[in-house]
Amino acid sequence: MAEDPGAFAEDPDAFTIEPSPSGRLLCGGCAPHDVCRLGVEIAEARDDAVRFEVVCPPFWHGGPGVAHGGWTAAVFDDALNIVALRIEPRLVTKSLAVRYLRPVPVGRPMDLLARIERHSGRRWEVSAEMTLTGTPLATARAELRTRRPHHFARHEAWLARRSPSPNGPHAES
Ligand SMILES: CCCCCCCCCCCC(=O)SCCNC(=O)CCNC(=O)[C@H](O)C(C)(C)COP(=O)(O)OP(=O)(O)OC[C@H]1O[C@@H](n2cnc3c(N)ncnc32)[C@H](O)[C@@H]1OP(=O)(O)O
């Protein structure tokens, strides 16, 4: 994220994922660290597909030596957005479906290939596969949306309307 935090506070819709000082594309949470704390690195990028090397850090384990399913889903969310973010920088995930085919090992480099399946207007359909030495471990499909203008400002306004009020806990929707 290259934005000046002050500018972001004034205009939340200015937020886009931009290369970090070391050239990485990182989410807002990892940008200050200049490293992806999920263990995702872009290995090769083409127009409609991106290949990643992913390694599950030990603190994301769910069982002995095995990744937490939430790690796998978060990695897919990043990768599926990155493949489209290179064309459209203002995206959100509308839906994400993961198929867990085999346990995912911790600490082993794996391949993840993400591609754009379809794109029309604000709608993006993307898919990805995570493999270990060629064997699929998990697959995912997602539907992304190009953000409407004022997406984050609209969210903030909606949230403000839900602040506890003297009339009770249920604010307007
Ligand atoms: C190497 C490492 C890489 C690292 C690289 C890092 C990449 C990071 C990528 C992370 C990507 C994400 O996870 S993004 C975060 C997860 N996704 C989200 O937060 C999206 C949340 N959902 C939404 O904002 C919305 O549902 C949309 C925009 C998806 C819906 O779009 P839509 O299908 O066009 O529908 P639309 O009619 O606009 O809206 C449907 C309903 O949602 C409401 N709505 C829509 N937008 C808003 C809004 N901003 N604030 C409040 N409410 C909203 C509408 O009033 C409506 O309510 P009603 O009329 O039904 O009442």
XYZ file of C-alpha atoms and ligand atoms in Angstrom:
234
model
C 0.000 0.000 0.000
C 1.730 3.176 -1.122
C -0.799 5.738 0.104
C 0.044 8.278 2.722
C -2.052 7.194 5.751
C -3.198 10.793 6.201
C -4.638 10.871 2.677
C -6.317 7.488 3.304
C -8.015 8.858 6.427
C -9.412 11.772 4.399
C -10.510 9.650 1.440
C -10.851 5.940 2.294
C -11.739 5.182 -1.333
C -8.232 6.206 -2.351
C -7.171 2.807 -0.931
C -5.586 0.485 -3.474
C -2.996 -2.284 -3.220
C 0.258 -0.825 -4.554
C 3.754 -2.376 -4.605
C 5.525 -2.081 -1.239
C 9.075 -0.648 -0.946
C 10.438 -4.124 -1.781
C 8.045 -4.465 -4.766
C 5.554 -6.829 -3.101
C 1.771 -6.563 -3.384
C 0.575 -6.702 0.232
C -2.698 -6.280 2.067
C -3.197 -3.290 4.383
C -2.303 -5.403 7.437
C 1.032 -6.655 6.064
C 2.145 -3.531 4.166
C 3.754 -1.916 7.252
C 5.819 -5.119 7.717
C 6.797 -5.259 3.995
C 6.263 -9.020 4.061
C 3.232 -11.274 3.626
C 2.638 -12.842 7.042
C 0.550 -15.584 5.397
C 3.636 -16.736 3.466
C 2.500 -15.830 -0.069
C 4.973 -14.708 -2.756
C 4.302 -14.063 -6.430
C 6.511 -16.389 -8.514
C 5.370 -15.560 -12.059
C 2.700 -13.299 -13.549
C 0.984 -13.500 -16.927
C -1.925 -11.423 -18.236
C -4.736 -13.630 -16.939
C -2.896 -15.903 -14.474
C -0.458 -15.607 -11.598
C 1.648 -18.357 -10.054
C 2.539 -18.065 -6.369
C 4.880 -19.879 -4.021
C 3.143 -20.321 -0.677
C 4.485 -21.683 2.617
C 2.238 -22.070 5.666
C 4.024 -20.517 8.683
C 4.027 -22.739 11.807
C 1.785 -20.353 13.766
C -1.025 -21.027 11.256
C -1.158 -24.755 11.987
C -4.562 -26.238 12.769
C -3.419 -29.782 13.638
C 0.021 -31.419 13.984
C 2.024 -30.273 10.962
C -1.142 -29.331 9.101
C -2.423 -25.891 8.084
C -5.539 -24.337 9.597
C -8.267 -24.240 6.946
C -8.626 -20.522 7.560
C -5.033 -20.022 6.436
C -5.779 -21.840 3.183
C -8.914 -19.732 2.621
C -7.076 -16.474 3.384
C -4.262 -17.408 1.005
C -6.796 -18.108 -1.741
C -8.537 -14.788 -1.028
C -5.223 -12.955 -1.513
C -4.189 -14.886 -4.610
C -7.592 -14.676 -6.299
C -7.668 -10.918 -5.777
C -4.076 -10.404 -6.900
C -4.748 -12.029 -10.261
C -7.475 -9.433 -10.980
C -5.945 -6.544 -8.997
C -3.223 -6.277 -11.608
C -5.964 -5.102 -14.001
C -8.512 -3.557 -11.606
C -7.066 -2.157 -8.361
C -10.432 -1.562 -6.615
C -11.836 -4.984 -5.791
C -13.669 -6.762 -2.989
C -14.469 -10.451 -2.584
C -18.197 -11.184 -2.886
C -17.967 -14.947 -2.417
C -15.231 -17.503 -1.878
C -15.623 -21.297 -2.071
C -12.759 -23.580 -1.038
C -12.496 -27.342 -1.586
C -10.075 -28.973 0.855
C -8.826 -32.075 -0.962
C -5.901 -33.157 1.217
C -4.258 -31.849 4.403
C -1.971 -28.903 3.650
C 1.472 -29.247 5.254
C 3.104 -26.530 7.353
C 6.537 -25.272 6.314
C 6.617 -26.847 2.831
C 6.791 -24.679 -0.308
C 3.704 -25.217 -2.459
C 2.515 -23.896 -5.813
C -0.642 -21.907 -6.234
C -1.933 -20.958 -9.674
C -4.734 -18.381 -9.887
C -6.485 -17.336 -13.071
C -9.244 -15.079 -14.322
C -12.100 -17.186 -15.693
C -14.514 -14.431 -16.713
C -14.819 -10.677 -16.443
C -17.796 -8.549 -17.336
C -18.447 -5.059 -15.996
C -17.970 -5.070 -12.195
C -18.097 -8.868 -12.010
C -14.964 -11.055 -11.929
C -14.908 -14.841 -11.690
C -11.557 -16.286 -10.637
C -10.254 -19.739 -9.736
C -7.136 -21.227 -8.189
C -5.435 -24.498 -7.306
C -2.852 -25.195 -4.577
C -0.521 -28.110 -5.296
C 2.391 -29.932 -3.668
C 4.768 -31.546 -6.175
C 1.939 -31.523 -8.717
C -0.760 -33.029 -6.476
C -3.783 -30.788 -5.825
C -4.326 -30.073 -2.114
C -7.091 -27.486 -2.388
C -8.991 -25.520 -5.010
C -11.021 -22.320 -4.821
C -13.402 -20.191 -6.823
C -14.374 -16.647 -6.041
C -16.596 -13.928 -7.337
C -15.099 -10.464 -7.015
C -16.680 -7.061 -7.518
C -15.128 -3.845 -8.667
C -15.849 -1.483 -5.780
C -18.449 1.157 -6.381
C -17.225 4.716 -5.750
C -17.340 5.636 -2.055
C -17.415 1.952 -0.939
C -15.464 2.584 2.272
C -17.117 5.928 3.005
C -20.495 4.236 2.567
C -19.441 1.508 4.991
C -18.309 4.100 7.544
C -21.610 5.972 7.211
C -23.562 2.719 7.632
C -21.464 1.837 10.710
C -21.964 5.279 12.232
C -25.732 4.825 11.948
C -25.359 1.621 13.994
C -23.650 3.294 16.940
C -25.394 2.653 20.245
C -28.161 5.210 20.573
C -30.194 6.417 23.561
C -33.209 4.725 21.904
C -31.715 1.221 22.236
C -29.203 -1.112 20.642
C -31.019 -1.643 17.303
C -30.148 1.212 14.975
C -31.562 1.517 11.454
C -30.183 -0.874 8.775
C 1.142 -11.696 -2.139
C 0.073 -11.275 -1.082
C -1.068 -10.594 -1.663
C -1.857 -9.768 -0.759
C -2.806 -8.889 -1.534
C -3.938 -8.465 -0.748
C -5.206 -8.593 -1.486
C -6.312 -8.439 -0.487
C -7.616 -8.748 -1.100
C -8.655 -8.867 -0.046
C -10.016 -8.906 -0.700
C -11.062 -8.995 0.349
O -11.042 -9.888 1.146
S -12.251 -7.778 0.369
C -12.971 -7.987 1.978
C -14.089 -9.024 1.972
N -15.207 -8.581 1.163
C -16.015 -7.563 1.523
O -15.790 -6.897 2.561
C -17.180 -7.258 0.664
C -18.434 -7.079 1.517
N -19.635 -7.056 0.652
C -19.983 -5.928 -0.006
O -19.398 -4.846 0.163
C -21.152 -6.025 -0.928
O -21.917 -7.179 -0.625
C -20.705 -6.105 -2.393
C -19.952 -4.840 -2.832
C -19.810 -7.319 -2.670
C -22.036 -6.211 -3.168
O -21.909 -5.847 -4.473
P -23.170 -6.035 -5.447
O -23.360 -7.480 -5.694
O -22.940 -5.167 -6.623
O -24.450 -5.580 -4.646
P -24.952 -4.166 -4.169
O -26.338 -4.060 -4.687
O -24.001 -3.093 -4.480
O -24.989 -4.347 -2.574
C -25.635 -5.443 -1.915
C -25.980 -5.035 -0.497
O -24.796 -4.619 0.209
C -24.939 -3.259 0.614
N -23.659 -2.597 0.425
C -22.920 -2.611 -0.698
N -21.807 -1.909 -0.532
C -21.837 -1.436 0.735
C -20.942 -0.647 1.509
N -19.818 -0.184 1.005
N -21.274 -0.376 2.786
C -22.413 -0.825 3.311
N -23.292 -1.587 2.633
C -23.010 -1.884 1.352
C -25.990 -2.679 -0.304
O -26.664 -1.603 0.316
C -26.927 -3.844 -0.461
O -27.725 -3.955 0.703
P -29.235 -4.482 0.682
O -29.935 -3.653 -0.345
O -29.133 -5.942 0.277
O -29.679 -4.284 2.081
